[in-house]
PDB file of C-alpha atoms in Angstrom:
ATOM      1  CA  UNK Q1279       0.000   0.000   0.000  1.00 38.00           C
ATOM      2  CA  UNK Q1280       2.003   3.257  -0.965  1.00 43.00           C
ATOM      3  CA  UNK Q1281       1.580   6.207   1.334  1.00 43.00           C
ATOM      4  CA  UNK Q1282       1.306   9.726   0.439  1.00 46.00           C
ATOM      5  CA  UNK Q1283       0.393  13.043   2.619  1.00 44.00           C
ATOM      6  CA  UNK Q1284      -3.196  13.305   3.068  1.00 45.00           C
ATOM      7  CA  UNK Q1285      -5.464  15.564   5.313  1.00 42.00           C
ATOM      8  CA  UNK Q1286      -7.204  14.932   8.158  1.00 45.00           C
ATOM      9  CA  UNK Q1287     -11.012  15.723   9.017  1.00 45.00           C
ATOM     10  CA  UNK Q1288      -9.871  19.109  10.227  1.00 44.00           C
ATOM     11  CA  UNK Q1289      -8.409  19.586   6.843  1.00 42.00           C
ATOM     12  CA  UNK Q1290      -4.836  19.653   8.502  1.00 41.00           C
ATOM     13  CA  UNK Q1291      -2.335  17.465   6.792  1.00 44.00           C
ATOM     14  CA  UNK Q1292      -1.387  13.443   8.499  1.00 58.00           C
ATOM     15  CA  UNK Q1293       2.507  13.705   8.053  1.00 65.00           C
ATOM     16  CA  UNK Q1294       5.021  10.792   8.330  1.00 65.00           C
ATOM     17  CA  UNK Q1295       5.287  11.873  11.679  1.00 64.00           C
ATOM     18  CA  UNK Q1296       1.389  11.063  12.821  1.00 71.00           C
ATOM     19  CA  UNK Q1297       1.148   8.209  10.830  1.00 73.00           C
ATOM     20  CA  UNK Q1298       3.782   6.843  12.407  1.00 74.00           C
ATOM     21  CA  UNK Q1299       2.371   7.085  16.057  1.00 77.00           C
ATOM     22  CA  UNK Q1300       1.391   3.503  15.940  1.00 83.00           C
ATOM     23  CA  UNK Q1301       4.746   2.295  15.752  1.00 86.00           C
ATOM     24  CA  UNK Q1302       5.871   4.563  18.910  1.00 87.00           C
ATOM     25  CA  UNK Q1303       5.717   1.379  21.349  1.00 89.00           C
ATOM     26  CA  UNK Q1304       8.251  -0.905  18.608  1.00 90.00           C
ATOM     27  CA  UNK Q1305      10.524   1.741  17.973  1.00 91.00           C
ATOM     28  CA  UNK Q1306      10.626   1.910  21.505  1.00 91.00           C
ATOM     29  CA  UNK Q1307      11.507  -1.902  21.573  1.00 92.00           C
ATOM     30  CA  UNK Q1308      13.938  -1.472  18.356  1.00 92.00           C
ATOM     31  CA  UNK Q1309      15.768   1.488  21.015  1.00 92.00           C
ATOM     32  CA  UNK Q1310      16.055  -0.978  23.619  1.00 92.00           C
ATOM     33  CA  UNK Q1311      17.640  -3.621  21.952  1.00 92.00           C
ATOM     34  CA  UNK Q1312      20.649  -0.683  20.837  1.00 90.00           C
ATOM     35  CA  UNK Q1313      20.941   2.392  23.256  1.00 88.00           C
ATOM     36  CA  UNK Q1314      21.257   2.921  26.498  1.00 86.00           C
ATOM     37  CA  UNK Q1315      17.304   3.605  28.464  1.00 86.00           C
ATOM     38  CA  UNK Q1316      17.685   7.161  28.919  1.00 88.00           C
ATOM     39  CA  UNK Q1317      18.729   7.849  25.303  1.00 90.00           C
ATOM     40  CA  UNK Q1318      15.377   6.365  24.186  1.00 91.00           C
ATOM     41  CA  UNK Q1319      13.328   9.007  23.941  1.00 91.00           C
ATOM     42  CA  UNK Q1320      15.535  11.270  22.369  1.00 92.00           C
ATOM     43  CA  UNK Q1321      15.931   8.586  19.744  1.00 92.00           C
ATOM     44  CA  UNK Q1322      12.279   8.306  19.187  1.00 90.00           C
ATOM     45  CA  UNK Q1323      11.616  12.288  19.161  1.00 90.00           C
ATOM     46  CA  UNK Q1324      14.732  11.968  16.540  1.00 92.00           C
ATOM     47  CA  UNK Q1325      13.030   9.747  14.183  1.00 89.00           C
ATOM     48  CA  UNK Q1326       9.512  11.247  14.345  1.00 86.00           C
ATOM     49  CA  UNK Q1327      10.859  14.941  13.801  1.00 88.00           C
ATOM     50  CA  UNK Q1328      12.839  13.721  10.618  1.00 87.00           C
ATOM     51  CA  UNK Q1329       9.992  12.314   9.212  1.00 83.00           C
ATOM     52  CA  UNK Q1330       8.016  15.324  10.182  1.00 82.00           C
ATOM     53  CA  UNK Q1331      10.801  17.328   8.317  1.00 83.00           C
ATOM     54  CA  UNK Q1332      10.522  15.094   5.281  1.00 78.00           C
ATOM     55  CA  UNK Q1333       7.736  16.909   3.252  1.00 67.00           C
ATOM     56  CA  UNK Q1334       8.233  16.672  -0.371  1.00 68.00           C
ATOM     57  CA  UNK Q1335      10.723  13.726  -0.567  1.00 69.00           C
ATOM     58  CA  UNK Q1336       8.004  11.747  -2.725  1.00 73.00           C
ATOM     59  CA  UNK Q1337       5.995   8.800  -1.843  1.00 80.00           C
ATOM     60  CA  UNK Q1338       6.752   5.776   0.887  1.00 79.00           C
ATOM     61  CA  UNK Q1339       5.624   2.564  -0.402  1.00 85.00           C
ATOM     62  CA  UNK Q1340       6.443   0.483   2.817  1.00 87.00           C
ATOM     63  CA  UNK Q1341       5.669   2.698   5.494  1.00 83.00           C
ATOM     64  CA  UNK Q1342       7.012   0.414   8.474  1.00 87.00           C
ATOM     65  CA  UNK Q1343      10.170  -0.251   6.622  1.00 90.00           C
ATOM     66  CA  UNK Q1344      10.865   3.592   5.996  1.00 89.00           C
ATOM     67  CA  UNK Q1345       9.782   4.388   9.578  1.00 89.00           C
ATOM     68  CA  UNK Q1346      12.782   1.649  10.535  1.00 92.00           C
ATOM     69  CA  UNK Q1347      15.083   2.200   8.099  1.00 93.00           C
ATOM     70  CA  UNK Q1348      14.926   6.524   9.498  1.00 92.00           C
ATOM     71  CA  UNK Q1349      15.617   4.848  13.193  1.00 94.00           C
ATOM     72  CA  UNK Q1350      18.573   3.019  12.085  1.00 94.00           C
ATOM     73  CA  UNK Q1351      20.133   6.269  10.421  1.00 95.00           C
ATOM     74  CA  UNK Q1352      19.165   7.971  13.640  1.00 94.00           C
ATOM     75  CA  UNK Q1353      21.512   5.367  15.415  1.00 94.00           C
ATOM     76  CA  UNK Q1354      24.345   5.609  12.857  1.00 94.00           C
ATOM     77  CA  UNK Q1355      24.240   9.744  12.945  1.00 93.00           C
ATOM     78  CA  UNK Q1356      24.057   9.566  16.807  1.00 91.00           C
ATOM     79  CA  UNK Q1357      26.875   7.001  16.600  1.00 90.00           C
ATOM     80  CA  UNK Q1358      28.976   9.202  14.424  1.00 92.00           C
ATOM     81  CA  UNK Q1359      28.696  12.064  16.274  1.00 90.00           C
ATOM     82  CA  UNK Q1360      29.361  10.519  19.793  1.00 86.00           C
ATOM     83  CA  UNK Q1361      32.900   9.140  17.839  1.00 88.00           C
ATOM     84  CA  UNK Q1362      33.837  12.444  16.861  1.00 89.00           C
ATOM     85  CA  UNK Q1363      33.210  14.213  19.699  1.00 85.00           C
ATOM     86  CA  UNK Q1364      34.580  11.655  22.089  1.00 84.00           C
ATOM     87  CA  UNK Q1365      31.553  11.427  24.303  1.00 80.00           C
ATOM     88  CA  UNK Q1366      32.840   7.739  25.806  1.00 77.00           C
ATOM     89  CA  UNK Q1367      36.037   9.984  27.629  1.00 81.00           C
ATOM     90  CA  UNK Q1368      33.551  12.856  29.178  1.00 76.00           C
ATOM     91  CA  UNK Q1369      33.011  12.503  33.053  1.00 76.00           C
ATOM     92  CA  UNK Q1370      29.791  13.869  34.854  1.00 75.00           C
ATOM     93  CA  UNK Q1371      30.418  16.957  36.435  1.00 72.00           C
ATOM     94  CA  UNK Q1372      30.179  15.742  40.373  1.00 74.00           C
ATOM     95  CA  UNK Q1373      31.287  17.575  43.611  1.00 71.00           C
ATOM     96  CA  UNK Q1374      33.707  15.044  44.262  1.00 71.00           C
ATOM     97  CA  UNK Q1375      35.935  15.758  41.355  1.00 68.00           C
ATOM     98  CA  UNK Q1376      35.939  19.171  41.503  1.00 66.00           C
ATOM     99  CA  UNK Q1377      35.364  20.213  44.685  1.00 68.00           C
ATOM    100  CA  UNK Q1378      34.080  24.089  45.444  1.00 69.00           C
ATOM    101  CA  UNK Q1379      37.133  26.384  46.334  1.00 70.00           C
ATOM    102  CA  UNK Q1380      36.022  27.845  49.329  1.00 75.00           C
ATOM    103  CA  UNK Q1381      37.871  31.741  50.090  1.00 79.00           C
ATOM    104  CA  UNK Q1382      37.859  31.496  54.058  1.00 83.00           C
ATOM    105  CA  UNK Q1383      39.866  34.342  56.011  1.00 88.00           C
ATOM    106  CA  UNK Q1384      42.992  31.942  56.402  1.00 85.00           C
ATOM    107  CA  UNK Q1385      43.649  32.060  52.576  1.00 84.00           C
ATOM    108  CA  UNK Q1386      41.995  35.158  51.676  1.00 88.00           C
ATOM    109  CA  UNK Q1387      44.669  36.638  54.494  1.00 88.00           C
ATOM    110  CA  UNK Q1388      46.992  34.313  52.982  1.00 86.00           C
ATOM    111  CA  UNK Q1389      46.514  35.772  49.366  1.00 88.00           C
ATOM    112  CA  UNK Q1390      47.382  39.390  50.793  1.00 91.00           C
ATOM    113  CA  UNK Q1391      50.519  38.255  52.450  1.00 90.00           C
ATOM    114  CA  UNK Q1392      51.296  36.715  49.256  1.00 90.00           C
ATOM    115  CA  UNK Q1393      50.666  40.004  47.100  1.00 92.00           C
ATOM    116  CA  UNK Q1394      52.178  42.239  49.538  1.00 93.00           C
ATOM    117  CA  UNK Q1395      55.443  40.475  49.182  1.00 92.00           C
ATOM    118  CA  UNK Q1396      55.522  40.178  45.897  1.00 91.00           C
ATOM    119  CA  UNK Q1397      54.839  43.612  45.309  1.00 92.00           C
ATOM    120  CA  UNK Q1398      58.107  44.319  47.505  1.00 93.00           C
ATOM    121  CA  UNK Q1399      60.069  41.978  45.799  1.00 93.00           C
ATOM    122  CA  UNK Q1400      58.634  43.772  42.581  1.00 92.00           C
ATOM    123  CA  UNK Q1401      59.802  47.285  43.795  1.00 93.00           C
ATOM    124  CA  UNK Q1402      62.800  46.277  44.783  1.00 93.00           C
ATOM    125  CA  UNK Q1403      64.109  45.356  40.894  1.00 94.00           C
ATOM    126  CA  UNK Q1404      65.829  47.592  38.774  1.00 94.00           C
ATOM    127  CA  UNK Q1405      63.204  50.053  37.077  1.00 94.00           C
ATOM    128  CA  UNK Q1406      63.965  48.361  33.683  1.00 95.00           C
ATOM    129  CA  UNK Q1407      63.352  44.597  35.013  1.00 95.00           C
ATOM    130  CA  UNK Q1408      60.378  45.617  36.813  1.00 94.00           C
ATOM    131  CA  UNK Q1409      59.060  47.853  33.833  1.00 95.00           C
ATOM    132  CA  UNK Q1410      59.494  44.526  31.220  1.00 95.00           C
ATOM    133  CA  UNK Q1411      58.120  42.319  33.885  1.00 95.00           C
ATOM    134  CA  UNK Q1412      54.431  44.345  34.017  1.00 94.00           C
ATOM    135  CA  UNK Q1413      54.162  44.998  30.587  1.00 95.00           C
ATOM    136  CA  UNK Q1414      54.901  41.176  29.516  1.00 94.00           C
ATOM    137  CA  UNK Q1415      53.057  40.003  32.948  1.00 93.00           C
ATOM    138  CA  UNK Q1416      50.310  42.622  33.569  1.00 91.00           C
ATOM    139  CA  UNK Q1417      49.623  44.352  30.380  1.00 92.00           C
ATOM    140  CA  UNK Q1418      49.740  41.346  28.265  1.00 92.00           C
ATOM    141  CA  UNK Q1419      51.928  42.856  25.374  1.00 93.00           C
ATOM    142  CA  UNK Q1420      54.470  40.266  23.604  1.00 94.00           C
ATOM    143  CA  UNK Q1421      58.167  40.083  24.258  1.00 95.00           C
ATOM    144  CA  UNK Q1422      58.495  41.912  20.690  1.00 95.00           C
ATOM    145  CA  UNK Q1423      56.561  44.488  21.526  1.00 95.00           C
ATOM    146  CA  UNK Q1424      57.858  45.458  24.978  1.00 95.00           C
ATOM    147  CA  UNK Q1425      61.179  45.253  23.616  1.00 95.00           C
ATOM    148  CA  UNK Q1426      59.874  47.639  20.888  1.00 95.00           C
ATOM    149  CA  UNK Q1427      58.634  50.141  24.168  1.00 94.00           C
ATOM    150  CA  UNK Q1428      61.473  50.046  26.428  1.00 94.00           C
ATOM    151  CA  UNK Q1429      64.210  50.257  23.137  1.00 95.00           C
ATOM    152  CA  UNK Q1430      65.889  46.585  24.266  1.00 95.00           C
ATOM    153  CA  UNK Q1431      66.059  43.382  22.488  1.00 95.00           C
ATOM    154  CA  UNK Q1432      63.845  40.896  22.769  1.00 95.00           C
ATOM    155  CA  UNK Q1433      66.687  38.833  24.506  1.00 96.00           C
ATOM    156  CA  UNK Q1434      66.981  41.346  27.371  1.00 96.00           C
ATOM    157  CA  UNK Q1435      63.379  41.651  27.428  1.00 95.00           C
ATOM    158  CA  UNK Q1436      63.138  37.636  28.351  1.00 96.00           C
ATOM    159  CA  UNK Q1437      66.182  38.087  30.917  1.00 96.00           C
ATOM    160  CA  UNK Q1438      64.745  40.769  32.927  1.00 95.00           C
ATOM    161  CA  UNK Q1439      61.423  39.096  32.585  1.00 95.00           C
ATOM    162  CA  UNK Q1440      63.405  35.562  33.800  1.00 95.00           C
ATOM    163  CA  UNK Q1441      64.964  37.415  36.245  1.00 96.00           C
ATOM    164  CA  UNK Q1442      61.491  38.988  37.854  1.00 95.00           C
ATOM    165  CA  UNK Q1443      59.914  35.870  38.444  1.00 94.00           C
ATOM    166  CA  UNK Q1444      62.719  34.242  39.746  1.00 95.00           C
ATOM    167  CA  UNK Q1445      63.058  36.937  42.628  1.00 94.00           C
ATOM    168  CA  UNK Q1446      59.182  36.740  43.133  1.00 93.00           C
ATOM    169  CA  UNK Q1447      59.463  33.243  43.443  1.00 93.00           C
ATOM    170  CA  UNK Q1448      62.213  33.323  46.036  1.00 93.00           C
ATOM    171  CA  UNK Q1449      60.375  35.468  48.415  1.00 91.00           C
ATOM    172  CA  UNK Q1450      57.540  33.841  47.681  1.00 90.00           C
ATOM    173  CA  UNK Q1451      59.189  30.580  48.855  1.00 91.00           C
ATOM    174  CA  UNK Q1452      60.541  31.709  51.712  1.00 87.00           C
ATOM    175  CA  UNK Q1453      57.497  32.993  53.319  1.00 82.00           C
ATOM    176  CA  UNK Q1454      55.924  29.998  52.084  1.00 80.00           C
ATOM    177  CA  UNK Q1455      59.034  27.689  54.101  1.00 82.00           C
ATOM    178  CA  UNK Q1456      58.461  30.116  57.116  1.00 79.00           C
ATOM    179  CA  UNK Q1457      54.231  29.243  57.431  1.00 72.00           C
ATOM    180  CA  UNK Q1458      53.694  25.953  59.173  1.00 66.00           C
ATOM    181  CA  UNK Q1459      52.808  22.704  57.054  1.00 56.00           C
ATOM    182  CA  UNK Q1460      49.119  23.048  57.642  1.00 50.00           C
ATOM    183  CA  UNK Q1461      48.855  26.611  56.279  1.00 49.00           C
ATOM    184  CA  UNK Q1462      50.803  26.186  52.939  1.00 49.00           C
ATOM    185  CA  UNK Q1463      49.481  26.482  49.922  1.00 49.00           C
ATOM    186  CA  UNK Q1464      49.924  24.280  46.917  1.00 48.00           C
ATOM    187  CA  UNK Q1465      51.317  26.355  44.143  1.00 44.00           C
TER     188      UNK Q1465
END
């Protein structure tokens, strides 16, 4: 029996997609058998809005086979997609694995001792190092160009730069050696 778009008593046209409501409950079934239960009614909702989209793509002679046939595509195109995207190496986002990171007054006082001696460690560099160090650091402009500013090479800009975090992270270590154990941070 071939089947063609017709319209209803309201005068509303019976699409793939209602015609095909009988078959809800074995598409269901055919789901089962290949996905996992909460994908299932995605799948379905997949296969009835692509025959909904299918308006003028000519007449369905076999209209359980077609309705079958647009589920199994679903379940390739799904398939694909998953591959590509790599959907099997995603984890859930849970608490456990990435645990809230709570500011209490230890660290936030912790964070200000922190600043406050790198800022002197900062002001105690030669106005050059500490000049390439912000602009590279803080203003985000390349080694190129902050060579270009200060009238350096790029080769001194890297060795003041090298040299400015190295004294930052010596102070920074040493206050860090003088906390005890429990109050350290993990850097």
């Amino acid at each position: 029996m071939a089947w063609a778009e017709t319209t209803g008593a309201r005068g509303e046209p019976e699409g793939l997609a209602h015609a095909s409501i009988p078959y809800q409950q074995a598409l269901r079934a055919f789901f089962r058998r290949r996905a996992d239960g909460h994908e299932i009614d995605d799948l379905i909702q997949e296969v009835l809005l692509r025959l909904h989209n299918r308006r003028q793509g000519g007449e369905v002679t076999n209209l359980s086979s077609f309705i079958f046939q647009t589920a199994t595509n679903v379940l390739l195109d799904r398939r694909r997609r998953d591959t590509v995207r790599r959907r099997g190496a995603h984890c859930e986002l849970e608490e456990a694995h990435h645990p809230l990171d709570e500011l209490s007054p230890d660290r936030i006082l912790q964070a200000k001792q922190e600043a406050s001696v790198a800022l002197e460690a900062l002001n105690q560099l030669s106005p050059r190092t500490r000049a390439a160090f912000m602009l590279v650091r803080f203003e985000g402009l390349s080694y190129k160009a902050t060579a270009a500013q200060l009238g350096i090479s790029v080769s001194a800009v890297e060795k003041h730069v090298t040299k400015a975090l190295r004294v930052v992270s010596i102070r920074l270590q040493e206050i860090d050696e003088r906390q005890p154990t429990t109050n350290r941070s993990f850097r």
